[in-house]
Structure formats: structure tokens, C-alpha cells
């Protein structure tokens, strides 16, 4: 997958793009702006929507800033909005829906962290320029006043946007001290927009990386997910590693840079991992739902067990035996620390643990039983496992790569054939628990579970059985057991 930096933009093109994008929201911003103006307050479209309008990627979420306090904003929105909510009131924000648009309006404010806080102290500001000056990057520090359509850009955001560069409105050290999460946001925007990060910003991130520890795991997780699901994740990940931030938020990633792969190729495991991530992204159309975090994160974590399992054998051979199992445990621990859901943790850890299962298929014919077990163990992650296994081939040896592709094509064809014949996705024993108890004359308990497991193994080994055959096998097993 290409991860090249997009070309710089001409400011004249920016102006044309933003004019075109504003036509889409003109009725809303003119109407809303007039309501606030008539009530004696200022209102401006601000931040991400202004930036995205210039890039031709305006979404349905619109952010505004205003001189009005939340109670006043709420009154002005009542009777105008289709729906209204105030969960962000403590931070000066009132939200609403108007037609297809989601709108958030926040009072001019300033906020900062003290040395130990995980939450910002919020105070209302008194000017638009002051509000823009507290924002994270110059490309997010532009505003469009409404309804008069005045463009406010006190920190040169449009120039930085045209150059595709991330800078802070003031000193980056002050910005990151006020809100250390902005360091993660720099990496995330680099991944989302393909922007470069200014050298002084990178230097400040490097010097202050440890300050990210005061930020809650949930907020770090959310930025990491956005970064990984962005169009250019390599750019963001490289920045996290380069600045040392990854050592605090995802230490397993920089640890991979210390290892050589087991075949002594030119690339280390870190570079191999980034390639696997990109090759996984190239196959996401198989899932049919856009950026897929589980698939991408499994690609990123699939080899994290290698540093702990590296062994030097005779003749200079390096091995990483059981790095799949060890990696799955490491993945679970990291995702729990980042407060991921149990479902996400289970899915990613399963893929990491199974990513080597295919290897060896091309060396000897798998039995139908082995194919059934592969499908059963993958469960609802089978399609993602197909993607990860194919992406994990990064060899430059074209013959070997072609051989691996052919072997996996063959495996997928066999899975499809057996699935059509046997409904592999829902493999169960040929007799259920009630039938087992009736045939053996036993009550519910451990023995029913053992009998069920026996029949499941039989189903895996020999395929579907008739009820009579399954009953005979069960009775024979029971007799031998007794």
C-alpha cells in the first residue's frame, strides 16, 4: 500500500475548494449565525470543519465557538434544532442535530493541565482569537465567522495547510504542557492527513514524551484507534516510535526494532510488521466495511512475542518458537491496559495466536479434519485470519511468495467446499446434550460434557455422521470408558 506524502496544495485551490464546500452548509450556517448575531453574540465555524472544508472532505459534524455561555446557547437552539443535548455543558458545549448535521457549539474557552491532572481545568475566554490560540495546531486554529463569512487565521493555518505541515499556534512545549494528548494527536493527524510534523514540534514531543503518562488510558486508546484506522498509519506509527511516545503507549512496537527476523533478511521485525499492516489494509475490501481496527491491530501485534522468545541456535540460526502464543498473551495485557472491550481483546488475541497455524500447509496435505479444526478455531475471525495470514508474507523471493499464495488459495477453496457440504461455520456434534442423556441414561453433569466433546472430535475427524452412526460411536465410547 503506498504511504507517500500527498503533494502540497496551492492556496488558490484551497479557496476554490472551501467555497464549494461551504455551499453545502450555507443555509445552516447563515441561519444559525443570524440567530446568535441578533441575540448580540458572536458565532464562528471553527477547527476541524474549516480545515476539512479546505481539503474537500467536510463531514456532517460541525463545530462552532461562540461568545455566548452554554445557558444562552441552549436557549437559542431551542425551537431551531431537531434534537438537543448538553452532556458537554461542564466544558461549555451544547450539542444538537439539525437535519443531517450534527452541531456542537462551545463557549470561547481556555484550558490546561496542571502537572498531575488527567482532566483539564476549563475557563471561559472572551475573544475568538484567544480561543483559537489555545487550540492544538495552526491548521485547526482557523475560523469562519457567521453569518458574515469572515475568515480568521491569526496563526497562518492556511499556509501550513497548503504546505501540509503541522505546527502549533504558540510554542509546542507550552501546547503539550497544557494538554499532553496533543502529542498523540500530532501523530494521528500525520496518519489521517498525510501531513509532515514541523521539526520543532517533533523535538518537543521527544523531550516531553513522558508527560503522556498523566493522560487517561481511554483517551490514549481513542487516539491510537483513530491513528491505526487512518489512511497513512505508517506515518503516525513512525512518529510515535521516533519521539519515544510509543515506549509509553505501545512499547511492544519499538521493541520489535531490536530484533532481526528468523531468516536474516535485510529488514528487522519492526519493518516487517509495518509491511504486514500495509498489506493487511490492502485486503480490507474482503471485509466490506472500510477501515477495520481489529484486522489492522492484529497485523501490528502479530509478532510482539518475538523479543521474548528469541533464541540463538547452533550455526547462528535464530528462532522464535511459540511467539504466537506468547504474543497473544502480550496483546491481551496491552489491550486491557488501554481499556479495550473484551470482544476486541478476544478477537485480536485470537488472530495473533493463530497467525502461524497455516504454515506447513503447503509442505504436506492437510486432512479434512485439520481444515475443520482451522475453521473451528478461527470462529468468527476466519475472514480476518485469511487477511492476516496472506499479509504476513513479505518475502522478496517471488517463487516462495507465489508458492505461499497458491497454497493459501488452495486452503480457502477447500474451506469453501467443506463449508458448502458441512456448514463448517456452525460445526456441532451430531447429537445434542438431550440426546446424549437419553442414549446413555445419565443426568446433566460433567459426563454429558465429556460425551459432547467426544462427539465433537468425532465430527472434526470424520465429518458429518448419521444419527445411528453417532449413537453407535457414543455407546462404544461409553462402554470403553466404563
PDB file of C-alpha atoms in Angstrom, residues 275-443:
ATOM      1  CA  UNK A 275       4.680  -4.006   5.812  1.00  0.00           C
ATOM      2  CA  UNK A 276       2.256  -6.624   7.132  1.00  0.00           C
ATOM      3  CA  UNK A 277      -0.009  -3.815   8.362  1.00  0.00           C
ATOM      4  CA  UNK A 278       0.015  -2.172   4.927  1.00  0.00           C
ATOM      5  CA  UNK A 279      -0.609  -5.480   3.152  1.00  0.00           C
ATOM      6  CA  UNK A 280      -3.461  -6.193   5.538  1.00  0.00           C
ATOM      7  CA  UNK A 281      -5.019  -2.819   4.702  1.00  0.00           C
ATOM      8  CA  UNK A 282      -4.767  -3.643   1.003  1.00  0.00           C
ATOM      9  CA  UNK A 283      -7.109  -6.599   1.582  1.00  0.00           C
ATOM     10  CA  UNK A 284      -9.752  -4.863   3.691  1.00  0.00           C
ATOM     11  CA  UNK A 285     -12.276  -4.899   0.886  1.00  0.00           C
ATOM     12  CA  UNK A 286     -12.785  -8.563   1.798  1.00  0.00           C
ATOM     13  CA  UNK A 287     -14.478  -7.347   4.976  1.00  0.00           C
ATOM     14  CA  UNK A 288     -16.565  -4.787   3.116  1.00  0.00           C
ATOM     15  CA  UNK A 289     -16.854  -2.159   5.856  1.00  0.00           C
ATOM     16  CA  UNK A 290     -13.984   0.305   5.468  1.00  0.00           C
ATOM     17  CA  UNK A 291     -11.071   0.616   7.923  1.00  0.00           C
ATOM     18  CA  UNK A 292     -11.109  -2.385  10.259  1.00  0.00           C
ATOM     19  CA  UNK A 293      -9.328  -1.796  13.565  1.00  0.00           C
ATOM     20  CA  UNK A 294      -9.273  -5.437  14.686  1.00  0.00           C
ATOM     21  CA  UNK A 295      -7.636  -6.598  11.470  1.00  0.00           C
ATOM     22  CA  UNK A 296      -5.113  -3.754  11.466  1.00  0.00           C
ATOM     23  CA  UNK A 297      -4.201  -4.056  15.136  1.00  0.00           C
ATOM     24  CA  UNK A 298      -3.743  -7.822  14.813  1.00  0.00           C
ATOM     25  CA  UNK A 299      -1.296  -7.159  11.971  1.00  0.00           C
ATOM     26  CA  UNK A 300       0.539  -4.645  14.156  1.00  0.00           C
ATOM     27  CA  UNK A 301       0.734  -7.022  17.136  1.00  0.00           C
ATOM     28  CA  UNK A 302       1.184 -10.384  15.411  1.00  0.00           C
ATOM     29  CA  UNK A 303       4.933 -10.652  16.114  1.00  0.00           C
ATOM     30  CA  UNK A 304       5.164  -8.912  19.512  1.00  0.00           C
ATOM     31  CA  UNK A 305       6.058 -12.247  21.111  1.00  0.00           C
ATOM     32  CA  UNK A 306       9.341 -12.441  19.194  1.00  0.00           C
ATOM     33  CA  UNK A 307      11.540 -10.373  21.539  1.00  0.00           C
ATOM     34  CA  UNK A 308      10.692 -12.665  24.474  1.00  0.00           C
ATOM     35  CA  UNK A 309      11.100 -15.903  22.524  1.00  0.00           C
ATOM     36  CA  UNK A 310      14.294 -15.207  20.575  1.00  0.00           C
ATOM     37  CA  UNK A 311      16.827 -17.999  20.898  1.00  0.00           C
ATOM     38  CA  UNK A 312      20.231 -18.440  19.232  1.00  0.00           C
ATOM     39  CA  UNK A 313      20.810 -21.949  17.895  1.00  0.00           C
ATOM     40  CA  UNK A 314      23.979 -23.598  16.623  1.00  0.00           C
ATOM     41  CA  UNK A 315      25.235 -22.221  13.349  1.00  0.00           C
ATOM     42  CA  UNK A 316      23.899 -18.725  14.021  1.00  0.00           C
ATOM     43  CA  UNK A 317      20.252 -19.676  13.492  1.00  0.00           C
ATOM     44  CA  UNK A 318      17.733 -17.504  15.364  1.00  0.00           C
ATOM     45  CA  UNK A 319      14.392 -18.987  16.405  1.00  0.00           C
ATOM     46  CA  UNK A 320      11.193 -17.564  17.880  1.00  0.00           C
ATOM     47  CA  UNK A 321       9.402 -20.725  18.965  1.00  0.00           C
ATOM     48  CA  UNK A 322       5.891 -20.181  20.385  1.00  0.00           C
ATOM     49  CA  UNK A 323       5.994 -16.446  19.720  1.00  0.00           C
ATOM     50  CA  UNK A 324       2.375 -16.753  18.568  1.00  0.00           C
ATOM     51  CA  UNK A 325       1.154 -17.945  21.982  1.00  0.00           C
ATOM     52  CA  UNK A 326       3.393 -15.520  23.883  1.00  0.00           C
ATOM     53  CA  UNK A 327       2.339 -12.693  21.572  1.00  0.00           C
ATOM     54  CA  UNK A 328      -1.343 -13.365  22.213  1.00  0.00           C
ATOM     55  CA  UNK A 329      -0.753 -13.020  25.973  1.00  0.00           C
ATOM     56  CA  UNK A 330       1.210  -9.793  25.497  1.00  0.00           C
ATOM     57  CA  UNK A 331      -1.545  -8.461  23.247  1.00  0.00           C
ATOM     58  CA  UNK A 332      -4.217  -9.188  25.853  1.00  0.00           C
ATOM     59  CA  UNK A 333      -2.215  -7.424  28.546  1.00  0.00           C
ATOM     60  CA  UNK A 334      -1.615  -4.318  26.425  1.00  0.00           C
ATOM     61  CA  UNK A 335      -5.216  -4.046  25.246  1.00  0.00           C
ATOM     62  CA  UNK A 336      -6.506  -4.434  28.793  1.00  0.00           C
ATOM     63  CA  UNK A 337      -4.185  -1.643  29.919  1.00  0.00           C
ATOM     64  CA  UNK A 338      -5.633   0.544  27.145  1.00  0.00           C
ATOM     65  CA  UNK A 339      -9.182  -0.305  28.260  1.00  0.00           C
ATOM     66  CA  UNK A 340     -10.341  -2.037  25.094  1.00  0.00           C
ATOM     67  CA  UNK A 341     -13.562  -4.022  25.239  1.00  0.00           C
ATOM     68  CA  UNK A 342     -13.407  -7.752  25.960  1.00  0.00           C
ATOM     69  CA  UNK A 343     -14.747  -8.519  22.485  1.00  0.00           C
ATOM     70  CA  UNK A 344     -11.974  -6.514  20.810  1.00  0.00           C
ATOM     71  CA  UNK A 345      -9.333  -8.080  23.040  1.00  0.00           C
ATOM     72  CA  UNK A 346     -10.578 -11.610  22.327  1.00  0.00           C
ATOM     73  CA  UNK A 347     -10.690 -11.001  18.569  1.00  0.00           C
ATOM     74  CA  UNK A 348      -7.189  -9.509  18.249  1.00  0.00           C
ATOM     75  CA  UNK A 349      -5.583 -12.023  20.626  1.00  0.00           C
ATOM     76  CA  UNK A 350      -7.144 -14.933  18.746  1.00  0.00           C
ATOM     77  CA  UNK A 351      -5.717 -13.679  15.446  1.00  0.00           C
ATOM     78  CA  UNK A 352      -2.263 -13.222  16.947  1.00  0.00           C
ATOM     79  CA  UNK A 353      -2.342 -16.731  18.406  1.00  0.00           C
ATOM     80  CA  UNK A 354      -3.492 -18.302  15.135  1.00  0.00           C
ATOM     81  CA  UNK A 355      -1.356 -16.361  12.666  1.00  0.00           C
ATOM     82  CA  UNK A 356       1.163 -19.209  12.257  1.00  0.00           C
ATOM     83  CA  UNK A 357      -1.384 -22.014  12.039  1.00  0.00           C
ATOM     84  CA  UNK A 358      -1.330 -22.069   8.230  1.00  0.00           C
ATOM     85  CA  UNK A 359       2.434 -22.538   7.936  1.00  0.00           C
ATOM     86  CA  UNK A 360       3.180 -26.116   6.993  1.00  0.00           C
ATOM     87  CA  UNK A 361       0.022 -26.489   4.924  1.00  0.00           C
ATOM     88  CA  UNK A 362       1.982 -26.388   1.700  1.00  0.00           C
ATOM     89  CA  UNK A 363       4.525 -28.948   2.957  1.00  0.00           C
ATOM     90  CA  UNK A 364       2.021 -31.752   3.341  1.00  0.00           C
ATOM     91  CA  UNK A 365      -1.633 -32.297   2.544  1.00  0.00           C
ATOM     92  CA  UNK A 366      -3.911 -31.312   5.409  1.00  0.00           C
ATOM     93  CA  UNK A 367      -6.683 -33.753   6.126  1.00  0.00           C
ATOM     94  CA  UNK A 368     -10.284 -32.573   6.060  1.00  0.00           C
ATOM     95  CA  UNK A 369     -10.126 -32.920   9.839  1.00  0.00           C
ATOM     96  CA  UNK A 370      -7.284 -30.371  10.005  1.00  0.00           C
ATOM     97  CA  UNK A 371      -9.208 -27.960   7.799  1.00  0.00           C
ATOM     98  CA  UNK A 372     -12.295 -28.297  10.018  1.00  0.00           C
ATOM     99  CA  UNK A 373     -10.219 -27.537  13.122  1.00  0.00           C
ATOM    100  CA  UNK A 374      -8.683 -24.497  11.426  1.00  0.00           C
ATOM    101  CA  UNK A 375     -12.151 -23.125  10.741  1.00  0.00           C
ATOM    102  CA  UNK A 376     -13.464 -24.025  14.198  1.00  0.00           C
ATOM    103  CA  UNK A 377     -10.529 -22.415  15.993  1.00  0.00           C
ATOM    104  CA  UNK A 378     -10.792 -19.226  13.917  1.00  0.00           C
ATOM    105  CA  UNK A 379     -14.521 -18.990  14.552  1.00  0.00           C
ATOM    106  CA  UNK A 380     -15.948 -15.611  13.627  1.00  0.00           C
ATOM    107  CA  UNK A 381     -12.428 -14.308  12.892  1.00  0.00           C
ATOM    108  CA  UNK A 382     -11.851 -16.613   9.909  1.00  0.00           C
ATOM    109  CA  UNK A 383     -12.016 -13.881   7.239  1.00  0.00           C
ATOM    110  CA  UNK A 384      -9.630 -11.692   9.233  1.00  0.00           C
ATOM    111  CA  UNK A 385      -7.302 -14.670   9.688  1.00  0.00           C
ATOM    112  CA  UNK A 386      -7.269 -15.133   5.913  1.00  0.00           C
ATOM    113  CA  UNK A 387      -6.200 -11.489   5.582  1.00  0.00           C
ATOM    114  CA  UNK A 388      -3.508 -11.639   8.279  1.00  0.00           C
ATOM    115  CA  UNK A 389      -2.016 -14.896   7.014  1.00  0.00           C
ATOM    116  CA  UNK A 390      -1.744 -13.583   3.462  1.00  0.00           C
ATOM    117  CA  UNK A 391      -0.381 -10.223   4.661  1.00  0.00           C
ATOM    118  CA  UNK A 392       2.297 -11.961   6.737  1.00  0.00           C
ATOM    119  CA  UNK A 393       4.144 -12.997   3.564  1.00  0.00           C
ATOM    120  CA  UNK A 394       6.732 -10.242   2.976  1.00  0.00           C
ATOM    121  CA  UNK A 395       9.432 -12.286   1.260  1.00  0.00           C
ATOM    122  CA  UNK A 396      11.161 -10.819  -1.792  1.00  0.00           C
ATOM    123  CA  UNK A 397      11.610 -14.330  -3.153  1.00  0.00           C
ATOM    124  CA  UNK A 398       8.969 -14.318  -5.874  1.00  0.00           C
ATOM    125  CA  UNK A 399       8.871 -18.086  -6.189  1.00  0.00           C
ATOM    126  CA  UNK A 400       8.305 -18.551  -2.485  1.00  0.00           C
ATOM    127  CA  UNK A 401       5.660 -15.826  -2.422  1.00  0.00           C
ATOM    128  CA  UNK A 402       3.820 -17.423  -5.338  1.00  0.00           C
ATOM    129  CA  UNK A 403       4.011 -20.839  -3.659  1.00  0.00           C
ATOM    130  CA  UNK A 404       2.528 -19.464  -0.437  1.00  0.00           C
ATOM    131  CA  UNK A 405      -0.265 -17.670  -2.301  1.00  0.00           C
ATOM    132  CA  UNK A 406      -1.109 -20.833  -4.207  1.00  0.00           C
ATOM    133  CA  UNK A 407      -1.144 -22.909  -1.012  1.00  0.00           C
ATOM    134  CA  UNK A 408      -3.459 -20.464   0.726  1.00  0.00           C
ATOM    135  CA  UNK A 409      -5.703 -20.225  -2.332  1.00  0.00           C
ATOM    136  CA  UNK A 410      -5.992 -23.999  -2.125  1.00  0.00           C
ATOM    137  CA  UNK A 411      -6.814 -23.893   1.583  1.00  0.00           C
ATOM    138  CA  UNK A 412      -9.533 -21.291   1.051  1.00  0.00           C
ATOM    139  CA  UNK A 413     -11.007 -23.364  -1.768  1.00  0.00           C
ATOM    140  CA  UNK A 414     -11.125 -26.420   0.488  1.00  0.00           C
ATOM    141  CA  UNK A 415     -12.744 -24.412   3.264  1.00  0.00           C
ATOM    142  CA  UNK A 416     -15.368 -23.150   0.809  1.00  0.00           C
ATOM    143  CA  UNK A 417     -16.066 -26.675  -0.454  1.00  0.00           C
ATOM    144  CA  UNK A 418     -16.320 -28.199   3.015  1.00  0.00           C
ATOM    145  CA  UNK A 419     -18.416 -25.259   4.204  1.00  0.00           C
ATOM    146  CA  UNK A 420     -20.881 -25.833   1.407  1.00  0.00           C
ATOM    147  CA  UNK A 421     -21.049 -29.542   2.208  1.00  0.00           C
ATOM    148  CA  UNK A 422     -20.941 -29.429   6.003  1.00  0.00           C
ATOM    149  CA  UNK A 423     -21.786 -25.911   7.244  1.00  0.00           C
ATOM    150  CA  UNK A 424     -18.342 -25.554   8.823  1.00  0.00           C
ATOM    151  CA  UNK A 425     -19.147 -22.209  10.441  1.00  0.00           C
ATOM    152  CA  UNK A 426     -21.577 -23.913  12.832  1.00  0.00           C
ATOM    153  CA  UNK A 427     -19.906 -27.268  13.481  1.00  0.00           C
ATOM    154  CA  UNK A 428     -21.572 -29.140  16.313  1.00  0.00           C
ATOM    155  CA  UNK A 429     -21.711 -32.797  17.322  1.00  0.00           C
ATOM    156  CA  UNK A 430     -24.273 -34.936  15.530  1.00  0.00           C
ATOM    157  CA  UNK A 431     -26.121 -35.472  18.830  1.00  0.00           C
ATOM    158  CA  UNK A 432     -27.090 -32.750  21.290  1.00  0.00           C
ATOM    159  CA  UNK A 433     -26.974 -32.849  25.080  1.00  0.00           C
ATOM    160  CA  UNK A 434     -30.552 -34.067  25.471  1.00  0.00           C
ATOM    161  CA  UNK A 435     -29.957 -36.958  23.077  1.00  0.00           C
ATOM    162  CA  UNK A 436     -26.721 -37.856  24.880  1.00  0.00           C
ATOM    163  CA  UNK A 437     -28.514 -38.075  28.233  1.00  0.00           C
ATOM    164  CA  UNK A 438     -31.326 -40.168  26.745  1.00  0.00           C
ATOM    165  CA  UNK A 439     -28.985 -42.620  24.990  1.00  0.00           C
ATOM    166  CA  UNK A 440     -26.649 -43.058  27.975  1.00  0.00           C
ATOM    167  CA  UNK A 441     -29.334 -42.765  30.635  1.00  0.00           C
ATOM    168  CA  UNK A 442     -27.393 -40.183  32.637  1.00  0.00           C
ATOM    169  CA  UNK A 443     -28.421 -36.877  34.261  1.00  0.00           C
TER     170      UNK A 443
END
